[in-house]
Coordinates of N, CA and C in Angstrom, one line a residue:
X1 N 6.0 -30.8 -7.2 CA 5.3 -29.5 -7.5 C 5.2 -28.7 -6.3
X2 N 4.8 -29.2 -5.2 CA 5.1 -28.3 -4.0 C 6.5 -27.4 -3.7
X3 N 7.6 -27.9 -4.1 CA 9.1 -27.6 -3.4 C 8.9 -26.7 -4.1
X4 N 8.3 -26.5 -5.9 CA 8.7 -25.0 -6.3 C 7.6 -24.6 -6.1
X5 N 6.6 -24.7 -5.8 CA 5.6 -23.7 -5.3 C 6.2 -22.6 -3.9
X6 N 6.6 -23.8 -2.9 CA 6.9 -23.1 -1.7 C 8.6 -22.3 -2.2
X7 N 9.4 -22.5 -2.7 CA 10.3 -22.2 -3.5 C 10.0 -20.5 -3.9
X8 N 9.0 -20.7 -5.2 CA 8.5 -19.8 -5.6 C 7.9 -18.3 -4.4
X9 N 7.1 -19.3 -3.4 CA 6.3 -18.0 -2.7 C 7.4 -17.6 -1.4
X10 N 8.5 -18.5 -1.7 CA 9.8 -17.9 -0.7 C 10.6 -16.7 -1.2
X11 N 10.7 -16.4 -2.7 CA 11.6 -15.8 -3.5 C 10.8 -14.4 -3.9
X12 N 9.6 -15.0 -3.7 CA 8.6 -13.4 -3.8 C 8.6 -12.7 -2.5
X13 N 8.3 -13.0 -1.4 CA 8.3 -12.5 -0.1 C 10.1 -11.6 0.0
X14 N 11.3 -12.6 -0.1 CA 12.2 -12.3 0.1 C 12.3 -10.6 -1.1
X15 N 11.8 -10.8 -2.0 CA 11.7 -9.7 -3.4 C 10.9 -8.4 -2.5
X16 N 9.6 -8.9 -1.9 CA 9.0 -7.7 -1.4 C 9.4 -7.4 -0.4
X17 N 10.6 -7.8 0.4 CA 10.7 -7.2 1.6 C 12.2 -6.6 1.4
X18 N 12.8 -6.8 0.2 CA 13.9 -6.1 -0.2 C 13.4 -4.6 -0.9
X19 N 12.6 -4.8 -1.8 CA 11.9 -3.7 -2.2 C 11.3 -2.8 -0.9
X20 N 10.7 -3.3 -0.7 CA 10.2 -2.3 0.5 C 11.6 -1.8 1.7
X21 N 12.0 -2.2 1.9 CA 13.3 -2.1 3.0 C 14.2 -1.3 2.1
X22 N 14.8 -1.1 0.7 CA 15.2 -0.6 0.4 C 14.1 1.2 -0.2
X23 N 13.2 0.9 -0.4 CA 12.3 2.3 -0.2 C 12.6 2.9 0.5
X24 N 12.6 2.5 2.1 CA 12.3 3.2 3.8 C 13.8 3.8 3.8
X25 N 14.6 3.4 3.4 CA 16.3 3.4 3.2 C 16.2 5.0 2.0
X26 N 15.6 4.8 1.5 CA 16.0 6.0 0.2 C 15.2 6.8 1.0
X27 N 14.0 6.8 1.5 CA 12.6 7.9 1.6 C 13.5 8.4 3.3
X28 N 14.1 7.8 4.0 CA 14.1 7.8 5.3 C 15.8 8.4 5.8
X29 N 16.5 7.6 5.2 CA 17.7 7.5 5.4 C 18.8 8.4 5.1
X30 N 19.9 8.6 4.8 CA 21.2 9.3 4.3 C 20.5 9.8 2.9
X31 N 20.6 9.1 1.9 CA 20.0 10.0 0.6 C 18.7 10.4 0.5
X32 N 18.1 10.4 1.7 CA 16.6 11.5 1.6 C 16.9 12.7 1.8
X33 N 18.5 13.7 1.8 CA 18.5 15.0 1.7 C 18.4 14.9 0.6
X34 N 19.2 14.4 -0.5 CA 18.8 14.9 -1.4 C 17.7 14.7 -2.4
X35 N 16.6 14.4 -2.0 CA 15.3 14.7 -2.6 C 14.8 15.9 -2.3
X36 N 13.9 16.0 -3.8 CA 13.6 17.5 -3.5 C 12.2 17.2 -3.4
X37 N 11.5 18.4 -2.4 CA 10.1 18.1 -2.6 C 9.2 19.4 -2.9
X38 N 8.7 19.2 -4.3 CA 7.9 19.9 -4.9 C 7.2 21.1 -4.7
X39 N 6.6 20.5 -3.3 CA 5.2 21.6 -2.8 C 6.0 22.4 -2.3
X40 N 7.1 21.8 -1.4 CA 7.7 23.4 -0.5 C 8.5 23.9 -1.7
X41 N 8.9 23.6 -2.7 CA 9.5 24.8 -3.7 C 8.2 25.8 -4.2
X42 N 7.1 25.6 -4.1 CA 6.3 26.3 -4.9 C 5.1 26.7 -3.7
X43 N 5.7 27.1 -2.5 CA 4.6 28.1 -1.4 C 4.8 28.8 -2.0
X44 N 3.6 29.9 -1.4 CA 3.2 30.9 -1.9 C 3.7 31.9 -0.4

């Protein structure tokens, strides 16, 4: 019961740190030109 416990909280960690590392990559990186951002289309 332990091996897939620690198993388990290995495969989550590896999940959250792909998700997140792959965010910083979209928000930060080469395809952050093309996002658009809302507020500066609509100054006044």
């Amino acid at each position: 019961m332990e091996n897939s416990a620690f198993f388990l909280t290995i495969l989550l960690w590896c999940l959250l740190l792909s998700i997140t590392g792959y965010s910083i990559y979209i928000g930060f990186g080469p395809p952050s030109e093309q996002l658009r951002d809302p507020f500066e289309e609509h100054e006044d």
